[in-house]
GROMACS .gro file of C-alpha atoms in nm:
model
  310
    1MET     CA    1   2.954   0.360  -0.048
    2THR     CA    2   2.817   0.671  -0.219
    3ARG     CA    3   2.451   0.726  -0.151
    4ARG     CA    4   2.223   0.789  -0.449
    5LYS     CA    5   2.036   1.118  -0.459
    6ILE     CA    6   1.658   1.099  -0.433
    7ALA     CA    7   1.375   1.353  -0.430
    8LEU     CA    8   1.056   1.314  -0.230
    9ALA     CA    9   0.725   1.446  -0.367
   10GLY     CA   10   0.412   1.490  -0.155
   11ILE     CA   11   0.510   1.601   0.194
   12GLY     CA   12   0.213   1.491   0.401
   13LYS     CA   13   0.156   1.256   0.693
   14ILE     CA   14   0.302   0.939   0.540
   15ALA     CA   15   0.609   1.123   0.414
   16THR     CA   16   0.664   1.287   0.753
   17ASP     CA   17   0.598   0.973   0.956
   18GLN     CA   18   0.781   0.718   0.740
   19HIS     CA   19   0.969   0.833   0.431
   20ILE     CA   20   1.168   1.124   0.571
   21PRO     CA   21   1.296   0.941   0.884
   22THR     CA   22   1.378   0.635   0.673
   23LEU     CA   23   1.578   0.837   0.419
   24ALA     CA   24   1.760   1.022   0.697
   25SER     CA   25   1.908   0.694   0.821
   26SER     CA   26   1.936   0.512   0.488
   27PRO     CA   27   2.279   0.384   0.382
   28ASP     CA   28   2.161   0.386   0.018
   29TRP     CA   29   1.987   0.721  -0.032
   30GLU     CA   30   2.048   1.092   0.022
   31LEU     CA   31   1.738   1.313   0.024
   32ALA     CA   32   1.835   1.594  -0.212
   33ALA     CA   33   1.508   1.779  -0.285
   34ALA     CA   34   1.137   1.787  -0.203
   35VAL     CA   35   0.827   1.877  -0.403
   36SER     CA   36   0.500   1.970  -0.234
   37ARG     CA   37   0.226   2.230  -0.259
   38HIS     CA   38   0.183   2.247   0.118
   39GLY     CA   39   0.467   2.073   0.306
   40ARG     CA   40   0.840   2.132   0.337
   41VAL     CA   41   1.146   1.932   0.432
   42GLU     CA   42   1.408   2.118   0.632
   43GLY     CA   43   1.762   2.114   0.503
   44VAL     CA   44   1.693   2.047   0.133
   45PRO     CA   45   1.569   2.260  -0.159
   46ASN     CA   46   1.190   2.269  -0.169
   47PHE     CA   47   0.977   2.312  -0.482
   48THR     CA   48   0.607   2.337  -0.557
   49ASP     CA   49   0.646   2.221  -0.919
   50MET     CA   50   0.785   1.883  -1.029
   51ASP     CA   51   0.917   2.006  -1.366
   52GLU     CA   52   1.104   2.287  -1.191
   53MET     CA   53   1.269   2.043  -0.950
   54LEU     CA   54   1.365   1.804  -1.231
   55ALA     CA   55   1.525   2.086  -1.428
   56ALA     CA   56   1.708   2.226  -1.126
   57HIS     CA   57   1.845   1.890  -1.005
   58PRO     CA   58   1.969   1.670  -1.290
   59GLU     CA   59   2.182   1.485  -1.035
   60VAL     CA   60   1.867   1.342  -0.871
   61GLY     CA   61   1.823   1.005  -1.036
   62THR     CA   62   1.521   0.880  -0.841
   63VAL     CA   63   1.192   1.030  -0.728
   64SER     CA   64   0.972   0.883  -0.455
   65LEU     CA   65   0.605   0.983  -0.481
   66CYS     CA   66   0.389   1.007  -0.168
   67MET     CA   67   0.095   1.223  -0.276
   68PRO     CA   68  -0.261   1.083  -0.308
   69PRO     CA   69  -0.319   0.849  -0.604
   70VAL     CA   70  -0.527   1.081  -0.825
   71PRO     CA   71  -0.260   1.351  -0.886
   72ARG     CA   72   0.028   1.103  -0.875
   73PHE     CA   73   0.021   0.998  -1.241
   74ALA     CA   74   0.124   1.341  -1.372
   75TYR     CA   75   0.420   1.357  -1.132
   76ALA     CA   76   0.531   1.004  -1.218
   77GLU     CA   77   0.493   1.069  -1.591
   78ALA     CA   78   0.707   1.384  -1.570
   79ALA     CA   79   0.981   1.206  -1.375
   80LEU     CA   80   0.991   0.903  -1.606
   81LYS     CA   81   1.000   1.120  -1.920
   82ALA     CA   82   1.291   1.308  -1.762
   83GLY     CA   83   1.477   0.977  -1.729
   84ARG     CA   84   1.441   0.936  -1.351
   85ASN     CA   85   1.359   0.620  -1.160
   86VAL     CA   86   1.025   0.634  -0.978
   87MET     CA   87   0.907   0.477  -0.653
   88LEU     CA   88   0.531   0.478  -0.592
   89GLU     CA   89   0.361   0.478  -0.252
   90LYS     CA   90   0.065   0.239  -0.232
   91PRO     CA   91  -0.179   0.221  -0.402
   92PRO     CA   92   0.034   0.271  -0.715
   93GLY     CA   93  -0.232   0.475  -0.898
   94ALA     CA   94  -0.593   0.578  -0.920
   95THR     CA   95  -0.655   0.322  -1.199
   96LEU     CA   96  -0.486   0.010  -1.327
   97SER     CA   97  -0.457   0.157  -1.677
   98GLU     CA   98  -0.250   0.453  -1.566
   99VAL     CA   99  -0.004   0.226  -1.385
  100HIS     CA  100   0.029   0.013  -1.700
  101ALA     CA  101   0.100   0.338  -1.888
  102LEU     CA  102   0.373   0.427  -1.637
  103GLU     CA  103   0.520   0.080  -1.671
  104ASN     CA  104   0.543   0.129  -2.048
  105LEU     CA  105   0.701   0.472  -2.003
  106ALA     CA  106   0.963   0.332  -1.767
  107ARG     CA  107   1.047   0.056  -2.015
  108GLU     CA  108   1.080   0.305  -2.302
  109ALA     CA  109   1.297   0.538  -2.094
  110GLY     CA  110   1.517   0.257  -1.962
  111VAL     CA  111   1.450   0.348  -1.599
  112VAL     CA  112   1.308   0.170  -1.295
  113LEU     CA  113   0.949   0.181  -1.172
  114TYR     CA  114   0.874   0.032  -0.828
  115ALA     CA  115   0.514  -0.006  -0.708
  116THR     CA  116   0.563  -0.053  -0.334
  117TRP     CA  117   0.349  -0.248  -0.088
  118HIS     CA  118   0.483  -0.160   0.255
  119SER     CA  119   0.276  -0.419   0.445
  120ARG     CA  120   0.450  -0.698   0.255
  121GLU     CA  121   0.768  -0.592   0.435
  122ALA     CA  122   0.625  -0.669   0.781
  123ALA     CA  123   0.844  -0.912   0.973
  124PHE     CA  124   0.633  -1.228   0.943
  125VAL     CA  125   0.486  -1.202   0.593
  126ALA     CA  126   0.761  -1.412   0.436
  127PRO     CA  127   0.753  -1.673   0.718
  128ALA     CA  128   0.374  -1.695   0.680
  129ALA     CA  129   0.410  -1.762   0.308
  130ALA     CA  130   0.665  -2.034   0.377
  131TRP     CA  131   0.440  -2.195   0.641
  132LEU     CA  132   0.137  -2.204   0.409
  133LYS     CA  133   0.327  -2.361   0.121
  134GLY     CA  134   0.238  -2.728   0.091
  135ARG     CA  135  -0.056  -2.713   0.333
  136ARG     CA  136  -0.419  -2.749   0.222
  137LEU     CA  137  -0.616  -2.437   0.306
  138LYS     CA  138  -0.962  -2.484   0.463
  139ARG     CA  139  -1.054  -2.133   0.574
  140PHE     CA  140  -0.884  -1.797   0.534
  141THR     CA  141  -1.020  -1.490   0.712
  142VAL     CA  142  -0.904  -1.129   0.684
  143THR     CA  143  -1.013  -0.875   0.947
  144TRP     CA  144  -0.887  -0.519   0.889
  145LYS     CA  145  -1.035  -0.249   1.112
  146GLU     CA  146  -0.906   0.095   1.203
  147ASP     CA  147  -1.018   0.456   1.251
  148VAL     CA  148  -0.981   0.688   0.949
  149ARG     CA  149  -0.983   0.983   1.190
  150LYS     CA  150  -0.657   0.856   1.338
  151TRP     CA  151  -0.470   0.770   1.017
  152HIS     CA  152  -0.610   1.029   0.772
  153PRO     CA  153  -0.738   1.313   0.992
  154GLY     CA  154  -0.943   1.561   0.790
  155GLN     CA  155  -0.817   1.428   0.456
  156ASP     CA  156  -1.133   1.445   0.247
  157TRP     CA  157  -0.957   1.311  -0.063
  158VAL     CA  158  -0.983   0.958   0.078
  159PHE     CA  159  -1.361   0.979   0.032
  160GLU     CA  160  -1.349   1.132  -0.316
  161PRO     CA  161  -1.338   0.931  -0.643
  162GLY     CA  162  -0.994   0.771  -0.667
  163GLY     CA  163  -0.941   0.795  -0.290
  164MET     CA  164  -1.055   0.433  -0.242
  165GLY     CA  165  -1.215   0.480   0.101
  166VAL     CA  166  -1.176   0.173   0.324
  167PHE     CA  167  -0.963   0.009   0.056
  168ASP     CA  168  -0.686   0.262   0.127
  169PRO     CA  169  -0.595   0.054   0.436
  170GLY     CA  170  -0.768  -0.259   0.306
  171ILE     CA  171  -0.527  -0.285   0.016
  172ASN     CA  172  -0.252  -0.335   0.275
  173ALA     CA  173  -0.427  -0.655   0.381
  174LEU     CA  174  -0.470  -0.761   0.020
  175SER     CA  175  -0.101  -0.700  -0.047
  176ILE     CA  176  -0.021  -0.950   0.229
  177VAL     CA  177  -0.286  -1.195   0.107
  178THR     CA  178  -0.144  -1.197  -0.246
  179ALA     CA  179   0.207  -1.245  -0.107
  180ILE     CA  180   0.136  -1.541   0.120
  181LEU     CA  181  -0.134  -1.750  -0.051
  182PRO     CA  182   0.016  -2.021  -0.272
  183ASP     CA  183  -0.292  -2.027  -0.498
  184PRO     CA  184  -0.446  -1.731  -0.683
  185ILE     CA  185  -0.788  -1.611  -0.570
  186HIS     CA  186  -1.041  -1.367  -0.709
  187VAL     CA  187  -1.336  -1.170  -0.574
  188THR     CA  188  -1.681  -1.326  -0.626
  189ARG     CA  189  -1.901  -1.107  -0.403
  190ALA     CA  190  -1.870  -0.780  -0.217
  191THR     CA  191  -2.083  -0.545  -0.010
  192LEU     CA  192  -1.969  -0.184   0.011
  193GLU     CA  193  -2.104   0.042   0.284
  194MET     CA  194  -2.127   0.392   0.140
  195PRO     CA  195  -2.184   0.693   0.369
  196GLU     CA  196  -2.466   0.892   0.212
  197ASN     CA  197  -2.247   1.203   0.199
  198ARG     CA  198  -1.934   1.035   0.056
  199GLN     CA  199  -1.816   0.885  -0.273
  200THR     CA  200  -1.613   0.585  -0.150
  201PRO     CA  201  -1.692   0.303   0.097
  202ILE     CA  202  -1.621   0.322   0.467
  203ALA     CA  203  -1.662  -0.053   0.518
  204ALA     CA  204  -1.661  -0.362   0.299
  205THR     CA  205  -1.705  -0.738   0.310
  206LEU     CA  206  -1.557  -0.957   0.038
  207ALA     CA  207  -1.580  -1.322  -0.062
  208PHE     CA  208  -1.327  -1.493  -0.290
  209HIS     CA  209  -1.302  -1.798  -0.511
  210HIS     CA  210  -1.024  -2.035  -0.408
  211PRO     CA  211  -0.921  -2.302  -0.660
  212GLN     CA  212  -0.914  -2.575  -0.394
  213GLY     CA  213  -1.250  -2.478  -0.245
  214ALA     CA  214  -1.130  -2.304   0.071
  215GLU     CA  215  -1.357  -2.041   0.226
  216VAL     CA  216  -1.183  -1.705   0.182
  217THR     CA  217  -1.340  -1.383   0.318
  218ALA     CA  218  -1.238  -1.032   0.420
  219THR     CA  219  -1.403  -0.777   0.648
  220MET     CA  220  -1.283  -0.416   0.643
  221ASP     CA  221  -1.401  -0.123   0.855
  222TRP     CA  222  -1.268   0.234   0.855
  223ASP     CA  223  -1.502   0.363   1.127
  224HIS     CA  224  -1.369   0.133   1.397
  225SER     CA  225  -1.327   0.248   1.757
  226GLY     CA  226  -1.067   0.100   1.987
  227ASP     CA  227  -0.742  -0.069   1.897
  228ASP     CA  228  -0.656  -0.131   1.532
  229VAL     CA  229  -0.730  -0.485   1.413
  230TRP     CA  230  -0.499  -0.603   1.136
  231ARG     CA  231  -0.540  -0.981   1.139
  232ILE     CA  232  -0.526  -1.269   0.890
  233GLU     CA  233  -0.611  -1.624   1.000
  234ALA     CA  234  -0.545  -1.936   0.793
  235VAL     CA  235  -0.694  -2.270   0.899
  236THR     CA  236  -0.523  -2.559   0.720
  237ASP     CA  237  -0.492  -2.937   0.734
  238GLY     CA  238  -0.165  -2.879   0.918
  239GLY     CA  239  -0.277  -2.635   1.185
  240THR     CA  240  -0.381  -2.272   1.221
  241MET     CA  241  -0.163  -1.972   1.149
  242THR     CA  242  -0.257  -1.616   1.245
  243LEU     CA  243  -0.080  -1.302   1.132
  244ASP     CA  244  -0.160  -1.018   1.369
  245ARG     CA  245  -0.067  -0.650   1.404
  246GLY     CA  246  -0.034  -0.623   1.027
  247GLY     CA  247   0.227  -0.899   1.009
  248ALA     CA  248   0.438  -0.793   1.307
  249GLU     CA  249   0.321  -1.100   1.500
  250MET     CA  250   0.260  -1.462   1.397
  251ARG     CA  251   0.085  -1.735   1.595
  252ILE     CA  252   0.092  -2.101   1.497
  253ASP     CA  253  -0.142  -2.316   1.704
  254GLY     CA  254  -0.093  -2.088   2.005
  255SER     CA  255   0.283  -2.040   1.974
  256VAL     CA  256   0.357  -1.668   1.934
  257GLN     CA  257   0.643  -1.495   1.754
  258SER     CA  258   0.663  -1.117   1.764
  259ALA     CA  259   0.888  -0.864   1.594
  260GLY     CA  260   1.062  -0.637   1.838
  261ASP     CA  261   1.040  -0.336   1.605
  262GLY     CA  262   0.670  -0.382   1.526
  263LEU     CA  263   0.615  -0.241   1.177
  264HIS     CA  264   0.905   0.005   1.186
  265GLY     CA  265   1.120  -0.197   0.949
  266GLU     CA  266   0.878  -0.180   0.656
  267TYR     CA  267   0.996   0.142   0.492
  268PRO     CA  268   1.370   0.079   0.540
  269ARG     CA  269   1.319  -0.252   0.362
  270LEU     CA  270   1.127  -0.079   0.080
  271TYR     CA  271   1.406   0.170   0.020
  272ALA     CA  272   1.669  -0.105   0.039
  273GLN     CA  273   1.475  -0.293  -0.228
  274MET     CA  274   1.453   0.021  -0.443
  275ALA     CA  275   1.831   0.051  -0.423
  276ARG     CA  276   1.867  -0.310  -0.543
  277LEU     CA  277   1.622  -0.253  -0.829
  278VAL     CA  278   1.812   0.056  -0.945
  279GLU     CA  279   2.141  -0.133  -0.921
  280ASP     CA  280   1.996  -0.414  -1.134
  281GLY     CA  281   1.802  -0.185  -1.371
  282ARG     CA  282   1.487  -0.382  -1.298
  283SER     CA  283   1.128  -0.266  -1.238
  284ASP     CA  284   0.882  -0.425  -0.993
  285VAL     CA  285   0.515  -0.351  -1.066
  286ASP     CA  286   0.282  -0.607  -0.907
  287LEU     CA  287  -0.082  -0.498  -0.935
  288SER     CA  288  -0.246  -0.807  -0.784
  289PRO     CA  289  -0.363  -0.630  -0.464
  290ALA     CA  290  -0.517  -0.347  -0.668
  291ARG     CA  291  -0.698  -0.590  -0.897
  292HIS     CA  292  -0.892  -0.725  -0.597
  293VAL     CA  293  -0.996  -0.370  -0.505
  294TRP     CA  294  -1.108  -0.287  -0.856
  295ASP     CA  295  -1.300  -0.617  -0.880
  296ALA     CA  296  -1.472  -0.546  -0.548
  297MET     CA  297  -1.568  -0.197  -0.664
  298THR     CA  298  -1.711  -0.348  -0.983
  299LEU     CA  299  -1.899  -0.639  -0.825
  300GLY     CA  300  -1.987  -0.472  -0.496
  301ARG     CA  301  -2.345  -0.420  -0.388
  302ARG     CA  302  -2.377  -0.066  -0.253
  303LYS     CA  303  -2.538  -0.026   0.089
  304ILE     CA  304  -2.605   0.336   0.188
  305VAL     CA  305  -2.521   0.405   0.553
  306ALA     CA  306  -2.520   0.705   0.786
  307PRO     CA  307  -2.322   1.017   0.683
  308PHE     CA  308  -1.957   1.031   0.784
  309HIS     CA  309  -1.823   1.342   0.957
  310TRP     CA  310  -1.477   1.408   1.092
   0.00000   0.00000   0.00000
C-alpha cells in the first residue's frame, strides 16, 4: 500500500517524543516535510514558513500541527485554504470559535479536519465506556496530577493567555470523561489557583451536574511532586471501576487489567484514524472536552497563590 505524504508543523517536545517516531513506523504515512521556527527533522526538507512549504510540496496532502494552540489557527487556516487535510494536536485551538471557523473552512474546501484527543486512545478507555453503559453512576472522581517542569520544561507559553495552564494536561482527563460517561455533564463550580506571576491556573477543582444526580468532581494539579497521578474512579450500583495511568490500567472491584505498552499506542492509533478519515473524506471535530475547560474558566473563582518559577 502506498503511504500518503504528510508534513509536520511545530517541532517541539511532543513532536519529537510522539509524532516523529509514530510517523517513522506508520504503514499509512510518509513524513515528507517539516515546518518549525526552531526545530528540525533529519532526512526531510525543513521550512520556517508554512506558505513556503505548501507551495514547494503540492504532493503533501495532509498537515499535522503540533505547535502551541495560540499560533496554530493561522497554520491550520493556510493549510485548509491550500486544500490540505489537517490534523490538530490537543487542545484543537485557543478558542472554540476559531475551531468552528476551521471546521467551516474544511467543509468549504472539501478536506478533512481531525481534532485529536490522544488520551482517548489509551488501551482501556473503550472498555471503561462499555462497562459503565447500563450502570447507575453514584460517584465519579477525576484526579489528575503531574509536574509541569517534567512535561513542559521552561515553556512559558503554557502560563500565557491561551496556554490553558493546568488544563493543558487536565483536558486529557476531560477527553476521557466525555468518551466514557453515558450521560452528558456540565461544569457548575470551579476554583482556579492562579500563581500571582502567571496568567493561567496551576491547579483547579471542578464540580459537575449529572442528570441522574451522581456526584462528579475533578481535581487537577500541575505543581505535583512524585509520580504522576492520572486516575478516574466510577462508583456505580454494579461495582467500582478505576482507570489508572491515564487509561493504561483498569481495575474493577480489585481485578486489574494492564496494557503492556502503557500509553505508547495512543499516537499510532491517532494516525491510523486520520488515515481512515482521509480515506472516507470525513472530518472529526469533537469539542466536548474543551467546552468543559472554557466553562470552568468562565465560572471559576480565582484564588491567588504563590508565584511559580521553573
